[in-house]
Short mmCIF file of C-alpha atoms and ligand atoms in Angstrom, two decimals:
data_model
loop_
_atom_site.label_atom_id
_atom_site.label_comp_id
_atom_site.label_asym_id
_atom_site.label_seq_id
_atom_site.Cartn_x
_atom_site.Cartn_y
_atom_site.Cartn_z
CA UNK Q 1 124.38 66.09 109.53
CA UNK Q 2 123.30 67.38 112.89
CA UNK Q 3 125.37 69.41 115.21
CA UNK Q 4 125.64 68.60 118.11
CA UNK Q 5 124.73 70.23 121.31
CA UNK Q 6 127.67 71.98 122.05
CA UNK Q 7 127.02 72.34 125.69
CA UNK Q 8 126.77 68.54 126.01
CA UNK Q 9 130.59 68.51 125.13
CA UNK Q 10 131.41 71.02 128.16
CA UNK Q 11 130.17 68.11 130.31
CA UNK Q 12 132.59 66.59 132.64
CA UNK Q 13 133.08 62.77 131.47
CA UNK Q 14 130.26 60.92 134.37
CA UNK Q 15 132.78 58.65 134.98
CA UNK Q 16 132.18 58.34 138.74
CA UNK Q 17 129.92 54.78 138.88
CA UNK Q 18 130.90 53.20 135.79
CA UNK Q 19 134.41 53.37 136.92
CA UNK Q 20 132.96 52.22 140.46
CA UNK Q 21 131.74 49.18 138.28
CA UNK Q 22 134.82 49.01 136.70
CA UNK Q 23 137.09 48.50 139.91
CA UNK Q 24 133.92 45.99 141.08
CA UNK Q 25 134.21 43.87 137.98
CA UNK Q 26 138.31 43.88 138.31
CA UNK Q 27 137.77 42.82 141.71
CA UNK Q 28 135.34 39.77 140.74
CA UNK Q 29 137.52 38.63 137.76
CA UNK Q 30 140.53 38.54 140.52
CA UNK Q 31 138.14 37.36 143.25
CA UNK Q 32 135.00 35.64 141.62
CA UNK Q 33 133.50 34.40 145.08
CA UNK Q 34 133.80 38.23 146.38
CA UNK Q 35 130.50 38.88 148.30
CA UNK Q 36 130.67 42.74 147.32
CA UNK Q 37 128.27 44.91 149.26
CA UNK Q 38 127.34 48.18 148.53
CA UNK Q 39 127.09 51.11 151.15
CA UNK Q 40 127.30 52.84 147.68
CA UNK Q 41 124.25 53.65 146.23
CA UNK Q 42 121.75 56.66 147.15
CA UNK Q 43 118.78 54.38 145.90
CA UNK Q 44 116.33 52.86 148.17
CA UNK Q 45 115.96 49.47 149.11
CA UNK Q 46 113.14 48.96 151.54
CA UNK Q 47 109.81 47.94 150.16
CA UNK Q 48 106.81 50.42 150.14
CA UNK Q 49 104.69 50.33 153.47
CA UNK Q 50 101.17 48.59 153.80
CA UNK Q 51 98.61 51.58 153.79
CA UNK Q 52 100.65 53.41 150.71
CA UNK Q 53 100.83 50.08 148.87
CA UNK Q 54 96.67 49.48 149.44
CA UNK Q 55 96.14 53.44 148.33
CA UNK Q 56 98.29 52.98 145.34
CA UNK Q 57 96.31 49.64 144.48
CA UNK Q 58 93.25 51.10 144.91
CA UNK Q 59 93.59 54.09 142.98
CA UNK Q 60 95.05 51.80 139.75
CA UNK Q 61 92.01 49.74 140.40
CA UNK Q 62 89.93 52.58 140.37
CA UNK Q 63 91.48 53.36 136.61
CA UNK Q 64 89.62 50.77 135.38
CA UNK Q 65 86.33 51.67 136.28
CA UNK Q 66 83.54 54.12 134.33
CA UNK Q 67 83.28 56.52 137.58
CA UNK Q 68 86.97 56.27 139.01
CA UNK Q 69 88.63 56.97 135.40
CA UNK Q 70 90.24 59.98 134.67
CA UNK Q 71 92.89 61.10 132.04
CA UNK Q 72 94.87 64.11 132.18
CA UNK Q 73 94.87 66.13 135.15
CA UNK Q 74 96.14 69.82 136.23
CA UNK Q 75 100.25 69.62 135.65
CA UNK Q 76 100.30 71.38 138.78
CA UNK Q 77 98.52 68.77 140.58
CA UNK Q 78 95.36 67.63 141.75
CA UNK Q 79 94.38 70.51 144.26
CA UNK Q 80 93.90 67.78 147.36
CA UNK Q 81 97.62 66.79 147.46
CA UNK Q 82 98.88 70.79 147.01
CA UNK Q 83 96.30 71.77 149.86
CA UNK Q 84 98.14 68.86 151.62
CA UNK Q 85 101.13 69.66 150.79
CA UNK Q 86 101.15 73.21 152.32
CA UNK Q 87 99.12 71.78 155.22
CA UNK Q 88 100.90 68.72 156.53
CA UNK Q 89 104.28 69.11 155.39
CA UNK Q 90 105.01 72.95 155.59
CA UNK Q 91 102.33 73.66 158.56
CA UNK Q 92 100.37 76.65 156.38
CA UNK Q 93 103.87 78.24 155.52
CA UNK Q 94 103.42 78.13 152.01
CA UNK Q 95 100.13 78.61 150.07
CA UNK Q 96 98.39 75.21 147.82
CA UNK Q 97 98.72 77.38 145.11
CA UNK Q 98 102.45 78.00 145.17
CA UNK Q 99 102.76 73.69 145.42
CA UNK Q 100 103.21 72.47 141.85
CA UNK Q 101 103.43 68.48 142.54
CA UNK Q 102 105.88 66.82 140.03
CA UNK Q 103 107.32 63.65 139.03
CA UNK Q 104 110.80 64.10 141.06
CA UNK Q 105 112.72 66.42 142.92
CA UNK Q 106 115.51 65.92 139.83
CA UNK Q 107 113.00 66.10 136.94
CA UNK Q 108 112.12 69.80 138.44
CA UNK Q 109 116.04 70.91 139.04
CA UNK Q 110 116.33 70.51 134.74
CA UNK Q 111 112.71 72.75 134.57
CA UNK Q 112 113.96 75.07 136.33
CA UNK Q 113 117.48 75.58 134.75
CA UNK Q 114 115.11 75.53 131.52
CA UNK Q 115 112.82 78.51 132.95
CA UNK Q 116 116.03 80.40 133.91
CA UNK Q 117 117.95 79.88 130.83
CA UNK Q 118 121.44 80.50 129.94
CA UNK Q 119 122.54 84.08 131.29
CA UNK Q 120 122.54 83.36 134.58
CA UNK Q 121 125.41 82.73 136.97
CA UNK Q 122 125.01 79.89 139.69
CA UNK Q 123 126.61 78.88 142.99
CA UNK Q 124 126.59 75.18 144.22
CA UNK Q 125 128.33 73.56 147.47
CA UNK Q 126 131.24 71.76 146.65
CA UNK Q 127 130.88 68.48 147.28
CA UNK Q 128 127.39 68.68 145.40
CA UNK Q 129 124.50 66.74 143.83
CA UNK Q 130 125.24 66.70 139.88
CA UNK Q 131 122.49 67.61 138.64
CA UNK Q 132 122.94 71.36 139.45
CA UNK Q 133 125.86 71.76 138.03
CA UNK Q 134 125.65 69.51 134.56
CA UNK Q 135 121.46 70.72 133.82
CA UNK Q 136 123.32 74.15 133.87
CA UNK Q 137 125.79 73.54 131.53
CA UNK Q 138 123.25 71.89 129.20
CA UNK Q 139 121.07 74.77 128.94
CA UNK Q 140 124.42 76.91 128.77
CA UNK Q 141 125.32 78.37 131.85
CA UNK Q 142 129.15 78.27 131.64
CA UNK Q 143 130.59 81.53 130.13
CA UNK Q 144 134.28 81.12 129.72
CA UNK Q 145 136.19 78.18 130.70
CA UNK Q 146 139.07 79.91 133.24
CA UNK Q 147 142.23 77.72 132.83
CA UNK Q 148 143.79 79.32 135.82
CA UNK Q 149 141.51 78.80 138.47
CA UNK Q 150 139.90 75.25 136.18
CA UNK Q 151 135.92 76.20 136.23
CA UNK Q 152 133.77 78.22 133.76
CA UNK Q 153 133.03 81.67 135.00
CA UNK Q 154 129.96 81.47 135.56
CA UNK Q 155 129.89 78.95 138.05
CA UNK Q 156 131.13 79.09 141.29
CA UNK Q 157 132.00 76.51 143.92
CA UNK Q 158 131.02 77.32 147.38
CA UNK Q 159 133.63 74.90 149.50
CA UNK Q 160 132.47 72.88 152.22
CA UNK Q 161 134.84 70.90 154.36
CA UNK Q 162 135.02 70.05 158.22
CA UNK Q 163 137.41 73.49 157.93
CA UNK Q 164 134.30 75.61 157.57
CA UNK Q 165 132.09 73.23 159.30
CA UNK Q 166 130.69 72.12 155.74
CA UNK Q 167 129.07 75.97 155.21
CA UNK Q 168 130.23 77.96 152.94
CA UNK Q 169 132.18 80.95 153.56
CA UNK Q 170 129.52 83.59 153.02
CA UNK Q 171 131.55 86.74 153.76
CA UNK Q 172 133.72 85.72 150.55
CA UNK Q 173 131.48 84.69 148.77
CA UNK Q 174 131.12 86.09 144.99
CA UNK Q 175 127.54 86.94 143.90
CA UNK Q 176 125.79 85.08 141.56
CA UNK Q 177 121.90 85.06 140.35
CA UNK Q 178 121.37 81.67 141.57
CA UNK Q 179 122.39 79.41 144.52
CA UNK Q 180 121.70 75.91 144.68
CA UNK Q 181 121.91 74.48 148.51
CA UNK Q 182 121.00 70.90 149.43
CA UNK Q 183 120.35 70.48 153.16
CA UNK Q 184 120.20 67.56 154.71
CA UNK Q 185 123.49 67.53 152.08
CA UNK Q 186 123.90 64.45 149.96
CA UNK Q 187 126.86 63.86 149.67
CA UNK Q 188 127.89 65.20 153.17
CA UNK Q 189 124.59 64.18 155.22
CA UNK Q 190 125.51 67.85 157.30
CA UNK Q 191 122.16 70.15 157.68
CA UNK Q 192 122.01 73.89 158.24
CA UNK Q 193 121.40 75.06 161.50
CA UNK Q 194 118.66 78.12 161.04
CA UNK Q 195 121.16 80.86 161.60
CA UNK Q 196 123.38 79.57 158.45
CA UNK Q 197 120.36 79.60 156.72
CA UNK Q 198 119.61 83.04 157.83
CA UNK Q 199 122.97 84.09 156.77
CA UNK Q 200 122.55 82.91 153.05
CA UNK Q 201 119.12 83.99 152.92
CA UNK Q 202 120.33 87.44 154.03
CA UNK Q 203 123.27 87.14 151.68
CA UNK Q 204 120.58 86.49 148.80
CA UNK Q 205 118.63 89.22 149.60
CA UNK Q 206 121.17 91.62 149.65
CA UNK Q 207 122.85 90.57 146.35
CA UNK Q 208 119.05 90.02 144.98
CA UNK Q 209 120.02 86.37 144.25
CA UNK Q 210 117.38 83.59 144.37
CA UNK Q 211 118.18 80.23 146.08
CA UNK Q 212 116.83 77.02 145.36
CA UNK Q 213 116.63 75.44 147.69
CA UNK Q 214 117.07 71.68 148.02
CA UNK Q 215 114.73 69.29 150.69
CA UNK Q 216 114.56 65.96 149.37
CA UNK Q 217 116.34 64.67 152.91
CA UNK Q 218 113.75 66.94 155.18
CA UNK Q 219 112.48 63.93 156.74
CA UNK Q 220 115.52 62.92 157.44
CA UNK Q 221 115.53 65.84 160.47
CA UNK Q 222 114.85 64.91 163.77
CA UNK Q 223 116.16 67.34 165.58
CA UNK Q 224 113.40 70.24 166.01
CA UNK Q 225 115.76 72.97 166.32
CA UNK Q 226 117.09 72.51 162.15
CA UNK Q 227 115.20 73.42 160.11
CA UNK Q 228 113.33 71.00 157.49
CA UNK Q 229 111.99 73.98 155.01
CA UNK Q 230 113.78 77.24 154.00
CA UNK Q 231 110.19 78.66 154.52
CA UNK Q 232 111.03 78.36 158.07
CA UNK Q 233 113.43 80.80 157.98
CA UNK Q 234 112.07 84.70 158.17
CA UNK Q 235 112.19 86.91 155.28
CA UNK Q 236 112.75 84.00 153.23
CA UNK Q 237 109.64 84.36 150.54
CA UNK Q 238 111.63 87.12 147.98
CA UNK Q 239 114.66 84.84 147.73
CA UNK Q 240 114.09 81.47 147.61
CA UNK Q 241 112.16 78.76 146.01
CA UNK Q 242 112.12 74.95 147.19
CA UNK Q 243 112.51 71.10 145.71
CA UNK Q 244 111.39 68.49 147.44
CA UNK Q 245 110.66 65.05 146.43
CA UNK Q 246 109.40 61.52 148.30
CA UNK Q 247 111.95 59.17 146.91
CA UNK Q 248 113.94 59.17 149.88
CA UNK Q 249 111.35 58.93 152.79
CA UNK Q 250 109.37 56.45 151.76
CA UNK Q 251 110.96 55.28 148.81
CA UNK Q 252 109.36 56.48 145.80
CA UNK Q 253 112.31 56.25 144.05
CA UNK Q 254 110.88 54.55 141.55
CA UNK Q 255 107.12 55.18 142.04
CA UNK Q 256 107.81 58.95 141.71
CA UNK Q 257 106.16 62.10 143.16
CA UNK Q 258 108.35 65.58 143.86
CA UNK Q 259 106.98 69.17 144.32
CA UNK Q 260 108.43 72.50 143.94
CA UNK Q 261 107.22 75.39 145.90
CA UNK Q 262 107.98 79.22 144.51
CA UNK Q 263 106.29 81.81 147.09
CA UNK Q 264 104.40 84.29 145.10
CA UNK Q 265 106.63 87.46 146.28
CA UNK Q 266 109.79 85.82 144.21
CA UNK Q 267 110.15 88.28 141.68
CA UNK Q 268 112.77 88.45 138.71
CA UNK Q 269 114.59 91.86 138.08
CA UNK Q 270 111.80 93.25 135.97
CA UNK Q 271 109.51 92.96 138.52
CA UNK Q 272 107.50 90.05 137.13
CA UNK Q 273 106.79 87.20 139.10
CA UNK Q 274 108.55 83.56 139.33
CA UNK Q 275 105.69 81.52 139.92
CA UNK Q 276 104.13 82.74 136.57
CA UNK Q 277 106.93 81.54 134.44
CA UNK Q 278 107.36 78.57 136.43
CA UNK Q 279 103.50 77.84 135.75
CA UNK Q 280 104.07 78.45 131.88
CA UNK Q 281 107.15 75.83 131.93
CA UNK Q 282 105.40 73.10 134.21
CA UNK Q 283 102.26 73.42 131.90
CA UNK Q 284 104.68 73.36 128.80
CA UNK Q 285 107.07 70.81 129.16
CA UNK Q 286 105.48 69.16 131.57
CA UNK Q 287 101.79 67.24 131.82
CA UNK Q 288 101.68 66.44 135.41
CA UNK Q 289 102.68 63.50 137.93
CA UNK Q 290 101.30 60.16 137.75
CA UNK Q 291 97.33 60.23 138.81
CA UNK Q 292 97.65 56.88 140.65
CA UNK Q 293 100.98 58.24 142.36
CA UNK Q 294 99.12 61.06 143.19
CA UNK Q 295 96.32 59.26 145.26
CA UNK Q 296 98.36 57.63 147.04
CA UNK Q 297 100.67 60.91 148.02
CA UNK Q 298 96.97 61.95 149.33
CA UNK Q 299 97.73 58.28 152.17
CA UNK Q 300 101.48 58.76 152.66
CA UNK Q 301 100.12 62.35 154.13
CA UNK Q 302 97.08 60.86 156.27
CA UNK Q 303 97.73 60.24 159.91
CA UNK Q 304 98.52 56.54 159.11
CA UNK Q 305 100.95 57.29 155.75
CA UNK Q 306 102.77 59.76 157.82
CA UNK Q 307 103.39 56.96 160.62
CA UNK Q 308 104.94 54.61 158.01
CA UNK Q 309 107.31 57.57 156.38
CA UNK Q 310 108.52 57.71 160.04
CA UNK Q 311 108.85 53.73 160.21
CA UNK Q 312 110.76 53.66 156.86
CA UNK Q 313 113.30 57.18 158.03
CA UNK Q 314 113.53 55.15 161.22
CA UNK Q 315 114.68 52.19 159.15
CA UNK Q 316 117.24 53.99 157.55
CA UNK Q 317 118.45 55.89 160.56
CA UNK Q 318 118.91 52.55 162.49
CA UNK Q 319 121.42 52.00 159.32
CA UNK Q 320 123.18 55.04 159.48
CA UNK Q 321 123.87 54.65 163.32
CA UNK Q 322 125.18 51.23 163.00
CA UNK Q 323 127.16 52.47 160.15
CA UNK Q 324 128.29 54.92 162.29
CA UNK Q 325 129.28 53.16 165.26
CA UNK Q 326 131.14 51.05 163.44
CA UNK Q 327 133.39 53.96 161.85
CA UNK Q 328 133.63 55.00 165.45
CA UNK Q 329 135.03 51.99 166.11
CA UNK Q 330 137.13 51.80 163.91
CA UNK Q 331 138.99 54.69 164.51
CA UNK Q 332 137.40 56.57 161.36
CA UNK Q 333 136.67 60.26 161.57
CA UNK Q 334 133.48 60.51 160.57
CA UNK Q 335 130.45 62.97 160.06
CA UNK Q 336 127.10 62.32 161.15
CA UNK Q 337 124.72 64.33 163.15
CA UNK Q 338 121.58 61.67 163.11
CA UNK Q 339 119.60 63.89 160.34
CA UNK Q 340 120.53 62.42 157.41
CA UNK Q 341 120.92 58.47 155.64
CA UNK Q 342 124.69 59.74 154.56
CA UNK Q 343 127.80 59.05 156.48
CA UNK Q 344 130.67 61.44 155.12
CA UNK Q 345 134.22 59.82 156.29
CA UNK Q 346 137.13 61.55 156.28
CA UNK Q 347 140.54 59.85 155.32
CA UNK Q 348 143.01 62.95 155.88
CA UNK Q 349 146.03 62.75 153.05
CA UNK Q 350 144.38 59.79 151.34
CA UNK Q 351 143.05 60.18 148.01
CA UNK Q 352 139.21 59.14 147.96
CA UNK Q 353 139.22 56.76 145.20
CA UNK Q 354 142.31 55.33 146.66
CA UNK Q 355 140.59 54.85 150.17
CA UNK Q 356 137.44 53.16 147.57
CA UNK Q 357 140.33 50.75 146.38
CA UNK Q 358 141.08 49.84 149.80
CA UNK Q 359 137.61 49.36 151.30
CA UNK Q 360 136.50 47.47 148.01
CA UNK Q 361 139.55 44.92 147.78
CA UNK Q 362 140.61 44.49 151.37
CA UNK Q 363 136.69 44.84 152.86
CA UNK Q 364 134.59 43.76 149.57
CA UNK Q 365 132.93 47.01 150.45
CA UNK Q 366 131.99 49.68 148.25
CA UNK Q 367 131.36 53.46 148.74
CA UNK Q 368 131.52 56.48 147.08
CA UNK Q 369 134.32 58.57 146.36
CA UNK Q 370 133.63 62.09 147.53
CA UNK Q 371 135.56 63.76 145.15
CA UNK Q 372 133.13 62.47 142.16
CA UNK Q 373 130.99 65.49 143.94
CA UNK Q 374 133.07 67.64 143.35
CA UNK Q 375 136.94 68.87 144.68
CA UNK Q 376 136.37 69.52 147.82
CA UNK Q 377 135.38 66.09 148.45
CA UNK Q 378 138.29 64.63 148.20
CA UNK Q 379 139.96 62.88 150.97
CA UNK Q 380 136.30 61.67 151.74
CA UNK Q 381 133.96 58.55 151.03
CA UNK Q 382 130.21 58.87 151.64
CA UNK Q 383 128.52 55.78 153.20
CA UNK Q 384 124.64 55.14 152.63
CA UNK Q 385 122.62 54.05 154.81
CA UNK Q 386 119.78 52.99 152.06
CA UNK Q 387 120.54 49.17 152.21
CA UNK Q 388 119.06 45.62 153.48
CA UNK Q 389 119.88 45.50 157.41
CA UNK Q 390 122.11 42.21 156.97
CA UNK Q 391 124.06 43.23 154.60
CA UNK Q 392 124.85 46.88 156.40
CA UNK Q 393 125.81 44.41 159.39
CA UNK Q 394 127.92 42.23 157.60
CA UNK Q 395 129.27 45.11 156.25
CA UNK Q 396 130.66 47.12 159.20
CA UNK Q 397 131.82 43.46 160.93
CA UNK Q 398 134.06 43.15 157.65
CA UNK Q 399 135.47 46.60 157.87
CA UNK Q 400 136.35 46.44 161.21
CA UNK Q 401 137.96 43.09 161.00
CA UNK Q 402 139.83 44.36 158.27
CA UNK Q 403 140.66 47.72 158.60
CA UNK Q 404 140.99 47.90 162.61
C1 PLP V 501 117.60 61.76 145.56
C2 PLP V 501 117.73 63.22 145.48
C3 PLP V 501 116.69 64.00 144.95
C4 PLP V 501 115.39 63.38 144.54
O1 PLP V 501 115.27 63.21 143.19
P1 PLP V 501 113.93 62.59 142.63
O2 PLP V 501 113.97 63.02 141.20
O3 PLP V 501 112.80 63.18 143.37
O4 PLP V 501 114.02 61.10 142.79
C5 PLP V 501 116.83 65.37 144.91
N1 PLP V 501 117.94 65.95 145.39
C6 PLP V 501 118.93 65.24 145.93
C7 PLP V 501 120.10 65.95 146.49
C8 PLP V 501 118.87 63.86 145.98
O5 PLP V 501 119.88 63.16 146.50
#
């Protein structure tokens, strides 16, 4: 017999959306003409735009031909999209060479809890992305579990409410090796001015921790004082790597193309440097993103690509501001700054899952429970904004006829 993993058993139960599916499917055995709609789901639903569809058809097309065939390709990408990379989307901050192109922003978060192992001790926000948290506890970050205070040791939560303005406290905040931050958040859709990011950066570099540093909602910023890119920030280069991914902005989602950027002066304790290592894991475990995805990351950043990520953000925002208005409406306290496709709600003294209950059987509405990301999320639901137009219409009109 095998044994099994025994980290895998340290995982909390991911109960959040099959028991979403679970009060769904009560609902429709109660209710089977229920038109649910879901303001749920962080998945995209609008199709790919014309000049990234034709580049993505083209370069399949091109598969099949003597001269445009080609089989594997550098895992760190073909050298036109990292130049491109650096160029378009950091403005020269960052260096082709530290761009290794992937195939997701997620896929890279498990490589690099690989390449850092198991002795390390990590910080995420709380509410939070899973992924940080459970691909640490797989490869064995946990030490102790701590009964009194209900998290393993090695772990810490960094709270973020509307108390703290949804920043951690920094001043008490307990060092750790790593810290995982997410801005534009998912779940709270808040974004770090530049001086909060200056603060943790200068927290990191004091306590010699490294910060990765989550982007995948960058696009999501319009307003040109945040910043989009912890490369923006000064002194950032010995403290902080990056993930960033298209699935959000113009809905690779399922197409799939990511990219994690480690500056060349991110050194571990010995000295050595980060980008090495990561290079030895990416060409390891890893044998590079799709070439046909890649070709047509080489559109979405041309002149015209770039106009149609805007079109599909735009999309999306357009969603998030109805959604918003509507809360507003409503009466609901609500969290949005216009950078992000997430709408974080707060229901003071209610229970999130009980507030889910109420939008899903009084509204037929669903959205997420914020405290399936984590504790402090609780007496919060996150809407998304990544749905067909109608149905976020039809949506608000229902919950303000019903919940006004
Ligand atoms: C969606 C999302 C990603 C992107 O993951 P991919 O693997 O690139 O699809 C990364 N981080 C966060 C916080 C996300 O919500």
């Amino acid at each position: 017999m095998v044994l099994r993993n025994k980290n895998i058993a340290k995982l909390q139960a991911g109960y959040l959306f099959p028991e979403i599916n679970r009060r769904k499917n009560k609902l429709l055995e109660e209710n089977p003409d229920a038109k649910i709609i879901s303001l749920g789901i962080g998945n995209t639903t609008k199709p790919l735009t014309p000049y990234i569809t034709k580049a993505l058809k083209e370069a399949a097309e091109s598969l099949g031909t003597a001269e445009g065939y080609s089989g594997y390709g550098d895992e760190q990408g073909m050298t036109a999209l990292r130049e491109k990379i650096a160029e378009q989307l950091y403005k020269g901050l960052v260096d082709a060479n530290e761009v290794f192109v992937s195939d997701g922003g997620k896929c890279d978060c498990g490589r690099l809890q690989l390449m850092f192992g198991s002795k390390v001790t990590i910080a995420v926000q709380d509410p939070a992305y899973p992924v940080y948290v459970d691909g640490s506890v797989i490869i064995g970050v946990t030490g102790d579990y701590n009964e009194s205070i209900k998290r393993f040791d090695n772990i810490v939560y960094m709270k973020c409410t509307a108390e703290n303005n949804f920043f951690p406290d920094i001043k008490s905040l307990e060092r750790t090796d790593l810290i995982y931050f997410c801005s534009p958040n998912n779940p709270t859709g808040v974004v770090a001015t530049r001086d909060q990011l200056k603060e943790l950066v200068d927290f990191a570099k004091a306590n010699k921790s490294i910060i990765i540093f989550d982007a995948a909602y960058s696009e999501f910023i319009s307003d040109p004082n945040l910043p989009r890119s912890i490369f923006e920030i000064e002194g950032v280069r010995e403290v902080a790597l990056e993930v960033s991914s298209f699935s959000k902005s113009i809905g690779f989602t399922g197409v799939r193309l990511g990219w994690t950027v480690v500056p060349k002066e991110l050194r571990f304790d010995n000295g050595e440097q980060v980008i090495n290592d990561w290079n030895r894991i990416t060409c390891t475990v890893f044998n590079g993103a799709s070439n046909i995805v890649q070709k047509g990351c080489l559109a979405v950043l041309d002149k015209e690509g770039l106009k149609e990520m805007q079109e599909t953000v735009d999309f999306y925002m357009e969603n998030a501001r109805l959604i918003k208005k509507g809360l507003d409406e409503m009466g609901v306290k609500s969290y949005w700054t216009g950078n992000s496709p997430y709408i974080w709600a707060y229901f003071p003294g209610e229970k999130s899952w009980d507030v889910f209950s109420r939008l899903l059987n009084e509204a037929h509405v669903v959205v997420t429970p914020g405290s399936g990301f984590g504790s402090a999320g609780e007496e919060y639901v996150r809407f998304s904004a990544f749905g067909h137009r109608n149905l976020i219409i039809e949506a608000v009109e229902r919950l303000k006829e019903k919940l006004k």
